[in-house]
Coordinates of C-alpha atoms and ligand atoms in Angstrom, one line a residue:
M100 CA -0.2 -0.2 0.1
L101 CA 1.4 3.3 -0.9
N102 CA 2.0 5.7 1.9
R103 CA 0.1 8.9 2.5
R104 CA 3.1 11.0 1.9
K105 CA 4.0 9.3 -1.1
F106 CA 0.9 9.0 -2.7
L107 CA 0.3 12.9 -2.0
K108 CA 3.6 13.8 -3.8
T109 CA 2.6 11.1 -6.5
S110 CA -1.0 12.8 -7.1
L111 CA 0.4 16.5 -6.7
A112 CA 3.3 16.8 -8.1
V113 CA 3.2 20.4 -9.6
G114 CA 1.7 20.4 -12.9
A115 CA 1.8 17.1 -13.3
T116 CA -1.0 14.4 -14.7
A117 CA -2.1 12.7 -11.5
I118 CA -3.4 9.2 -10.8
I119 CA -5.8 9.1 -8.9
G120 CA -7.9 6.0 -7.8
G121 CA -6.5 4.6 -11.0
E122 CA -8.0 7.3 -13.3
A123 CA -5.9 9.9 -14.8
H124 CA -6.7 13.7 -14.5
S125 CA -4.1 16.5 -15.5
K126 CA -4.2 19.4 -13.0
T127 CA -2.4 22.3 -12.6
L128 CA -1.8 22.9 -9.4
T129 CA -0.3 26.3 -7.2
S130 CA 2.9 25.6 -6.0
F131 CA 3.3 27.1 -1.9
A132 CA 0.3 26.3 -0.9
E133 CA 0.2 22.7 -2.3
E134 CA 4.1 21.7 -0.9
K135 CA 3.2 23.2 2.6
L136 CA -0.1 20.6 2.5
I137 CA 2.6 18.0 1.4
E138 CA 4.8 18.9 4.0
D139 CA 2.0 18.9 7.1
I140 CA 1.0 15.0 6.5
P141 CA 2.0 12.7 8.2
L142 CA 2.4 8.7 7.9
R143 CA -0.1 6.6 7.9
K144 CA -0.7 4.7 11.2
G145 CA -3.2 2.2 11.2
K146 CA -5.7 0.6 8.6
S147 CA -8.7 2.1 7.1
V148 CA -11.6 2.6 9.2
M149 CA -13.9 3.0 6.3
G150 CA -16.8 1.0 7.1
L151 CA -15.8 0.1 10.7
R152 CA -17.9 -2.0 12.7
C153 CA -17.1 -2.1 16.6
Q154 CA -18.2 -4.2 18.6
P155 CA -21.9 -3.8 19.7
I156 CA -22.1 -2.1 22.7
N157 CA -25.5 -2.3 24.4
K158 CA -25.5 0.7 27.0
V159 CA -23.5 3.3 25.6
R160 CA -22.1 5.5 27.9
V161 CA -21.7 9.1 27.2
G162 CA -19.9 12.2 28.0
V163 CA -21.2 15.3 26.9
V164 CA -18.4 18.6 26.7
G165 CA -19.9 21.7 25.9
L166 CA -23.2 22.5 27.4
G167 CA -24.8 24.9 24.9
R168 CA -25.3 22.8 21.7
G169 CA -24.3 19.7 24.0
A170 CA -27.6 20.3 26.3
G171 CA -29.8 19.3 23.3
A172 CA -28.2 16.4 23.2
V173 CA -28.2 15.3 26.8
D174 CA -32.3 16.2 26.4
A175 CA -32.0 13.6 23.4
L176 CA -29.8 11.2 24.9
A177 CA -32.1 11.2 28.1
Q178 CA -35.0 10.1 25.5
I179 CA -33.4 7.4 23.8
E180 CA -33.3 4.1 24.8
G181 CA -29.7 2.2 25.3
A182 CA -28.2 5.5 25.8
E183 CA -26.9 6.6 29.4
V184 CA -25.3 10.1 30.3
V185 CA -22.4 9.3 32.9
A186 CA -21.0 12.7 33.0
L187 CA -21.2 16.0 31.6
C188 CA -18.6 18.9 31.5
D189 CA -18.9 22.7 31.4
L190 CA -17.3 25.6 33.0
N191 CA -20.7 27.8 33.0
L192 CA -22.7 26.5 36.3
D193 CA -26.0 27.3 35.2
R194 CA -25.4 25.0 32.2
V195 CA -24.7 22.2 34.1
N196 CA -27.4 22.6 36.1
N197 CA -29.7 23.0 33.6
S198 CA -28.5 19.5 32.1
Q199 CA -28.5 17.7 35.3
N200 CA -32.4 18.6 35.8
L201 CA -32.9 17.4 32.3
L202 CA -31.4 14.0 33.3
K203 CA -33.3 14.5 36.3
K204 CA -36.9 15.3 34.7
Q205 CA -36.2 11.9 32.5
G206 CA -35.6 9.4 35.3
R207 CA -32.5 9.1 34.4
K208 CA -29.3 8.6 37.0
E209 CA -27.3 11.7 38.2
P210 CA -24.2 12.2 36.5
A211 CA -20.5 12.8 37.5
V212 CA -20.1 17.0 36.8
Y213 CA -16.8 18.2 35.6
T214 CA -16.3 22.5 35.6
K215 CA -12.7 23.2 35.3
E216 CA -11.2 24.3 32.2
E217 CA -9.4 21.3 32.1
D218 CA -11.5 18.6 33.4
W219 CA -12.7 17.7 30.1
K220 CA -9.6 15.3 30.4
K221 CA -10.7 13.8 33.4
M222 CA -14.0 12.9 31.5
C223 CA -11.7 11.1 28.9
E224 CA -9.9 9.3 31.1
R225 CA -12.7 7.5 32.6
D226 CA -13.3 3.9 32.1
D227 CA -17.2 3.9 32.2
I228 CA -17.5 6.2 29.0
D229 CA -18.1 4.6 25.9
L230 CA -18.8 7.9 23.9
I231 CA -17.2 11.5 24.0
Y232 CA -20.2 13.9 23.0
N233 CA -17.9 17.4 21.9
A234 CA -19.8 20.4 21.3
T235 CA -17.4 23.2 22.4
P236 CA -16.2 26.0 20.8
W237 CA -13.8 24.8 17.6
N238 CA -10.8 25.3 19.0
L239 CA -11.6 22.4 21.7
H240 CA -13.0 20.3 19.0
V241 CA -9.6 18.2 17.8
P242 CA -7.7 18.4 21.3
I243 CA -10.6 16.9 23.0
A244 CA -11.3 14.2 20.1
L245 CA -7.5 13.3 19.8
Y246 CA -7.5 12.7 24.0
A247 CA -10.8 11.0 23.8
M248 CA -9.2 8.7 21.4
D249 CA -6.0 8.2 22.8
H250 CA -8.4 6.8 26.2
G251 CA -10.4 4.2 23.9
K252 CA -13.7 6.2 23.6
H253 CA -15.3 6.9 20.5
V254 CA -15.9 10.2 19.4
A255 CA -18.6 12.4 18.1
V256 CA -17.7 16.4 17.2
E257 CA -19.2 19.1 16.5
V258 CA -18.9 20.9 13.2
P259 CA -16.7 22.1 11.8
A260 CA -14.5 18.7 13.3
A261 CA -11.8 20.3 12.9
L262 CA -10.2 24.0 11.4
T263 CA -6.6 23.0 9.6
I264 CA -5.4 20.2 7.2
K265 CA -3.3 19.6 9.8
D266 CA -5.9 18.6 12.5
C267 CA -8.1 16.9 9.6
W268 CA -5.4 14.7 9.2
A269 CA -4.5 14.4 12.8
L270 CA -8.2 13.1 13.7
V271 CA -8.4 10.2 11.2
D272 CA -4.8 9.4 12.3
K273 CA -6.1 8.9 15.1
A274 CA -9.4 7.2 14.4
E275 CA -6.9 4.8 12.1
E276 CA -4.3 4.2 15.0
K277 CA -7.0 3.3 17.5
Q278 CA -9.6 1.4 15.5
L279 CA -12.5 3.9 16.8
H280 CA -15.4 5.9 15.2
C281 CA -14.4 9.6 14.8
M282 CA -17.9 11.1 13.5
M283 CA -18.6 14.6 13.1
L284 CA -22.2 15.1 14.3
E285 CA -23.4 16.8 10.9
N286 CA -27.1 17.1 11.8
C287 CA -28.3 18.9 8.5
C288 CA -27.5 15.2 6.5
Y289 CA -30.6 13.7 9.0
D290 CA -33.3 16.7 8.0
F291 CA -36.3 15.1 6.7
F292 CA -36.2 17.0 2.6
E293 CA -32.4 16.1 2.7
L294 CA -33.1 12.2 3.9
A295 CA -36.1 12.3 1.1
T296 CA -33.8 13.7 -1.4
L297 CA -31.1 11.1 -0.5
N298 CA -33.3 8.2 -1.1
M299 CA -34.7 9.7 -4.2
A300 CA -31.5 10.2 -5.6
R301 CA -30.7 6.5 -5.1
Q302 CA -33.7 5.1 -6.4
G303 CA -32.9 7.3 -9.3
V304 CA -35.3 9.7 -9.4
F305 CA -33.3 12.6 -10.6
G306 CA -31.2 10.5 -12.8
E307 CA -27.1 10.7 -12.7
I308 CA -26.6 13.3 -10.1
I309 CA -24.2 16.2 -11.8
H310 CA -24.6 19.0 -9.6
G311 CA -25.4 19.8 -5.9
E312 CA -25.5 23.6 -4.0
G313 CA -25.5 24.0 -0.1
A314 CA -24.9 26.9 2.0
Y315 CA -25.4 28.2 5.6
I316 CA -26.6 31.5 4.9
H317 CA -27.8 32.8 8.4
D318 CA -27.6 36.3 10.3
L319 CA -25.5 35.7 12.8
R320 CA -24.2 39.3 13.4
E321 CA -26.3 39.9 16.8
S322 CA -25.3 36.2 17.9
K323 CA -21.8 36.8 17.2
F324 CA -21.2 39.9 19.7
N325 CA -23.8 38.9 21.9
G326 CA -23.6 34.9 22.4
Y327 CA -20.9 32.2 22.2
Y328 CA -18.1 31.2 25.1
K329 CA -15.5 34.4 25.5
N330 CA -16.8 35.3 21.9
W331 CA -15.4 32.6 20.1
R332 CA -17.2 32.8 16.5
L333 CA -16.4 36.6 16.7
D334 CA -12.8 35.9 17.1
F335 CA -13.0 33.4 14.6
S336 CA -14.4 36.3 12.3
K337 CA -11.5 38.9 13.1
N338 CA -8.6 36.7 12.2
H339 CA -9.7 34.4 9.0
T340 CA -11.8 34.1 6.2
G341 CA -12.9 31.7 3.5
N342 CA -16.0 29.4 4.5
P343 CA -15.4 28.6 8.3
Y344 CA -18.8 26.3 8.5
P345 CA -19.0 25.1 5.3
T346 CA -20.5 21.4 6.6
H347 CA -24.2 22.1 6.9
G348 CA -24.5 22.9 3.4
L349 CA -22.1 20.3 2.2
G350 CA -22.8 17.4 4.3
P351 CA -26.1 16.3 2.5
V352 CA -24.9 17.2 -1.0
A353 CA -21.7 14.9 -0.6
E354 CA -23.6 12.0 0.5
V355 CA -26.1 12.0 -2.4
L356 CA -23.0 12.4 -4.4
G357 CA -21.0 9.8 -2.8
I358 CA -18.2 11.6 -2.0
N359 CA -15.2 9.6 -0.1
R360 CA -17.2 6.5 -1.5
G361 CA -17.0 6.0 -5.4
D362 CA -16.0 10.1 -6.2
R363 CA -13.9 12.4 -4.1
M364 CA -13.7 16.1 -3.9
E365 CA -10.7 16.9 -6.1
Y366 CA -9.8 20.7 -6.4
L367 CA -12.0 23.9 -5.4
S368 CA -12.0 27.6 -5.7
S369 CA -13.4 29.9 -3.4
V370 CA -14.3 33.8 -3.4
S371 CA -15.3 36.2 -0.7
T372 CA -16.5 39.4 -0.7
N373 CA -14.8 42.1 1.6
Q374 CA -16.4 42.6 5.3
F375 CA -19.0 44.8 5.2
G376 CA -22.2 43.6 7.3
L377 CA -20.3 43.2 10.7
K378 CA -18.7 46.4 10.8
L379 CA -22.0 48.2 10.0
W380 CA -24.2 46.2 13.0
A381 CA -21.4 47.1 15.3
E382 CA -21.7 50.6 14.1
E383 CA -25.1 50.8 14.3
N384 CA -26.4 48.5 17.9
L385 CA -23.1 48.7 19.6
K386 CA -22.6 52.2 19.8
D387 CA -20.9 52.9 23.7
D388 CA -19.1 48.8 23.0
A389 CA -15.4 48.9 22.7
R390 CA -15.4 46.0 20.3
I391 CA -16.6 48.0 17.4
T392 CA -13.4 49.9 17.6
Q393 CA -11.8 47.0 16.2
S394 CA -14.9 46.2 13.8
E395 CA -12.5 47.5 11.1
A396 CA -10.1 44.3 11.9
Y397 CA -12.7 42.1 10.7
K398 CA -11.0 39.4 8.0
L399 CA -14.4 37.3 7.1
G400 CA -16.0 38.2 4.2
D401 CA -19.7 38.7 4.2
M402 CA -20.6 36.2 1.6
N403 CA -18.1 33.5 0.4
T404 CA -18.5 31.2 -2.5
T405 CA -16.8 28.0 -3.5
I406 CA -16.9 25.9 -6.3
I407 CA -15.8 22.0 -6.2
H408 CA -14.6 19.5 -9.1
T409 CA -14.9 16.1 -8.4
V410 CA -12.9 13.4 -9.6
N411 CA -15.8 11.9 -11.5
G412 CA -16.2 15.5 -13.2
K413 CA -19.3 16.7 -10.8
S414 CA -19.8 19.8 -9.2
I415 CA -20.6 21.2 -5.9
M416 CA -21.4 25.2 -5.1
I417 CA -21.1 26.2 -1.3
Q418 CA -21.9 29.5 0.4
H419 CA -21.5 31.0 3.6
D420 CA -23.0 34.4 5.0
T421 CA -23.3 34.9 8.6
T422 CA -23.0 38.9 8.1
S423 CA -25.7 40.3 6.2
P424 CA -29.7 40.4 7.1
R425 CA -31.1 38.0 4.9
P426 CA -33.6 34.7 5.6
Y427 CA -32.0 31.5 6.6
S428 CA -31.0 29.2 3.9
R429 CA -28.8 25.4 3.2
I430 CA -29.9 25.8 -0.1
H431 CA -29.9 21.9 -0.7
L432 CA -29.9 21.3 -4.3
I433 CA -29.5 18.3 -5.9
Q434 CA -29.4 18.3 -9.8
G435 CA -29.3 15.1 -11.6
T436 CA -29.7 14.8 -15.5
K437 CA -33.7 13.8 -15.3
G438 CA -34.5 16.4 -12.5
M439 CA -33.8 18.5 -9.8
A440 CA -34.8 19.4 -5.8
V441 CA -34.3 22.4 -3.8
K442 CA -35.0 23.0 -0.3
Y443 CA -34.9 26.7 0.0
P444 CA -36.5 29.3 0.3
E445 CA -39.4 26.4 -0.5
E446 CA -38.8 22.6 -0.7
K447 CA -39.3 22.5 -4.9
I448 CA -39.1 19.2 -7.1
A449 CA -38.7 19.6 -11.2
I450 CA -38.8 16.1 -12.9
Q451 CA -38.9 15.0 -16.4
P452 CA -40.7 15.3 -18.8
N453 CA -42.2 18.7 -17.4
A454 CA -39.1 19.7 -15.6
H455 CA -39.3 23.5 -17.0
G456 CA -41.7 23.9 -14.3
F457 CA -42.1 22.7 -10.5
Q458 CA -44.2 19.8 -9.8
S459 CA -47.6 20.4 -8.3
E460 CA -48.2 21.1 -4.5
T461 CA -49.7 17.4 -4.4
A462 CA -47.5 15.6 -6.9
Q463 CA -44.5 16.8 -5.0
K464 CA -46.5 15.6 -1.3
E465 CA -47.0 12.4 -3.3
L466 CA -43.4 11.9 -3.9
L467 CA -41.9 12.9 -1.1
Q468 CA -44.1 10.4 1.0
K469 CA -43.3 7.8 -1.5
Y470 CA -39.7 8.3 -0.8
E471 CA -39.7 9.2 2.9
H472 CA -36.6 7.6 3.7
P473 CA -36.5 4.7 6.5
L474 CA -35.1 6.5 9.2
S475 CA -37.5 9.3 9.0
K476 CA -40.3 6.8 8.7
Y477 CA -38.8 5.0 11.5
I478 CA -38.0 7.6 14.2
G479 CA -39.5 10.8 12.7
E480 CA -42.5 11.4 14.7
Q481 CA -40.7 10.9 17.9
A482 CA -38.2 13.3 16.6
R483 CA -40.3 15.8 15.9
K484 CA -41.9 15.8 19.3
V485 CA -38.4 16.3 20.9
G486 CA -37.6 18.8 18.4
G487 CA -34.1 20.3 17.8
H488 CA -34.0 21.9 14.9
G489 CA -37.1 20.2 13.6
G490 CA -36.2 17.3 14.8
M491 CA -33.2 16.4 12.7
D492 CA -30.8 16.5 15.5
F493 CA -32.4 13.6 17.0
I494 CA -32.7 11.7 13.9
M495 CA -29.0 11.9 14.2
V496 CA -28.2 11.0 18.0
W497 CA -31.0 8.5 17.5
R498 CA -28.9 6.5 14.6
L499 CA -25.6 7.2 16.6
I500 CA -26.6 5.4 19.1
Y501 CA -28.3 2.6 17.3
C502 CA -25.4 2.0 15.3
L503 CA -23.4 1.7 18.0
R504 CA -25.6 -0.8 20.0
N505 CA -25.6 -2.8 17.2
G506 CA -21.8 -2.7 15.7
Y507 CA -23.0 -0.9 12.5
P508 CA -20.6 1.3 10.5
L509 CA -21.9 5.0 11.4
D510 CA -23.3 7.0 8.4
Q511 CA -20.5 9.6 8.8
S512 CA -16.9 8.7 8.8
V513 CA -13.7 10.1 10.0
Y514 CA -13.1 10.7 6.2
D515 CA -16.1 12.8 6.1
A516 CA -15.5 14.7 9.0
A517 CA -12.1 15.8 7.5
S518 CA -12.8 16.6 3.9
W519 CA -15.9 18.3 4.8
S520 CA -14.2 20.1 7.5
S521 CA -10.8 20.7 5.1
L522 CA -12.6 23.2 3.2
V523 CA -12.3 25.6 6.3
E524 CA -8.7 26.1 5.1
L525 CA -9.0 25.3 1.9
T526 CA -11.3 28.2 0.8
E527 CA -9.1 30.8 3.2
R528 CA -6.5 29.6 1.4
S529 CA -8.2 30.0 -2.3
V530 CA -9.4 33.5 -1.0
L531 CA -6.2 34.9 -0.5
N532 CA -4.5 33.4 -3.5
K533 CA -6.8 35.1 -6.1
S534 CA -9.3 32.3 -6.0
Q535 CA -6.8 29.9 -7.1
S536 CA -7.7 26.5 -7.5
V537 CA -6.3 24.4 -4.6
A538 CA -6.2 20.5 -4.6
I539 CA -8.6 19.0 -1.6
P540 CA -6.6 16.2 0.0
D541 CA -7.9 12.4 -0.4
F542 CA -8.4 11.9 3.6
T543 CA -9.4 8.2 2.0
R544 CA -6.1 7.6 0.9
G545 CA -7.2 6.1 -1.9
E546 CA -10.2 4.1 -0.3
W547 CA -13.1 5.6 -2.2
V548 CA -13.0 4.0 -5.3
K549 CA -13.4 0.7 -3.3
H550 CA -16.6 1.7 -1.4
K551 CA -20.0 2.4 -2.9
P552 CA -21.9 5.6 -1.8
I553 CA -24.2 5.1 1.4
P554 CA -27.0 2.8 1.4
I555 CA -30.7 3.5 2.2
I556 CA -30.8 1.5 5.5
D557 CA -33.8 -1.0 5.6
M558 CA -35.2 -0.4 9.3
D559 CA -37.2 -3.6 9.0
K560 CA -34.2 -5.9 7.8
V561 CA -31.3 -4.3 10.5
L562 CA -31.0 -6.2 13.7
H563 CA -32.3 -4.7 16.6
V564 CA -30.1 -5.0 19.9
Ligands
NAD795 N1 -24.9 21.3 14.3 C1 -25.6 22.3 15.0 O1 -26.3 22.8 14.1 C2 -25.0 23.2 15.5 C3 -25.5 24.4 16.4 C4 -25.0 25.4 17.1 C5 -23.4 25.1 17.4 N2 -22.9 24.0 16.3 C6 -21.7 23.8 17.1 O2 -21.8 22.9 18.6 C7 -20.5 23.8 19.0 C8 -20.6 24.5 20.4 O3 -21.4 25.7 20.1 P1 -22.7 26.4 21.2 O4 -23.3 27.6 20.1 O5 -23.0 25.8 21.9 O6 -21.1 27.4 21.9 P2 -21.3 28.5 23.1 O7 -19.9 29.4 23.2 O8 -22.4 29.1 23.1 O9 -21.0 27.6 24.2 C9 -19.8 26.6 24.2 C10 -19.8 25.8 25.6 O10 -18.5 25.1 26.2 C11 -18.2 25.3 27.1 N3 -16.7 25.6 26.8 C12 -16.1 26.2 26.9 N4 -14.5 25.8 27.1 C13 -15.1 24.9 27.7 C14 -13.9 23.8 28.4 N5 -12.3 24.2 28.6 N6 -14.5 22.9 28.9 C15 -15.4 22.7 29.3 N7 -16.9 23.3 28.5 C16 -16.0 24.3 27.9 C17 -18.7 27.0 27.5 O11 -19.3 27.1 29.0 C18 -19.9 26.8 26.7 O12 -20.9 26.5 27.9 C19 -19.5 24.6 18.2 O13 -18.9 23.8 17.6 C20 -21.0 25.3 16.8 O14 -20.1 25.2 15.4 C21 -23.3 23.2 16.1

């Protein structure tokens, strides 16, 4: 087997014809950026974890760190059979109390509690935890995930899993070395329309899928200044451009296209506007706040647009805008040779022979019913009741626990976590380099050719614990 350094040096040679997965693709690469990516990559330490099956865990014992977003996970876990929250970790005592109360209300055991800066280490060191659920600010995702895997724990980590290519590789290497799951919690893959369109795509309703679009367009101007622990999100906007939050839009589209399973993202090109909105909002709303004096320093462009080319000749467009007045959108557009679907601003489907217009409301409703994904059919009703972004959060957590209990591979592999998150650094590199095309590392190290896109599970046929 080729080691990673050798593989990349072969496939990313500047201006060369690269052999990727047995196919020849000529590409012209930027020089310094690619060289740096090659040099940063350590050698392979363990076998691939694509499709990893671990011993079934009858009762999945979970430690949750970060109880902002993580509080929703505690709520979900408390309502899932076969899951037990063993420990909670956060510096904010109110948040810890809230989660303790949630567990109590559901009649669950009292969890151990950790409230100091580095207490997450103690939590990871416990021998009665199977899964560390990491919902901390971005800079803590990788340190906690690595430490948890070093202590034999599976990891579920919030989005984006990592902020740099080096850290993306660190997650892949550690999961391979320890043969553990490291799943990124990309909840948008589990929303009802996304699941239905995945099913429709797999059943051939859209023909061959050729293009996808996704986004994270969410006006966070106020939250950036007034929410988040120590302004971590604002600080990132101060210091970085590109797309720091690509996975909500990319994840569901990547699953439809079979990214890392039969296809792979090959290169991208990214463009950002300058920053206008955050500065203006701060000036208009934070008149006496010292932070507006620094507001000119925000580097994050308001709108970032990235286009990705895949090895099989498909394309993906991903946008990010968290600083403009605009309704929420993740776009979620799937284009095939026979039809298309789009989710925002309204769910719409167009299919041949009448694809010049969208389906009638009745026809679309029937189609969505017919192709409802088995997962949302099975657990969707409970998910809607529990809530959490309309139910998709519950579906994701339920499915994660379900796979661990049955020893099944998880839907999202560490390679998905790494490649989807790699856009954080790669888009910034491209933006800073006048949108020059940047190669996307093959985190699977060639394994993507051997694997089929994730199947549509059949909830009647799978094993139940
Ligand atoms: N998937 C989604 O839909 C979604 C939605 C919101 C947030 N997120 C992700 O969840 C993560 C957290 O976001 P958030 O909105 O909850 O942020 P937040 O700032 O509201 O919460 C972060 C929490 O982490 C705690 N924390 C900080 N340092 C800690 C430490 N050393 N040990 C223990 N706890 C520590 C803070 O006290 C705080 O309670 C981020 O990665 C974000 O991207 C995902």
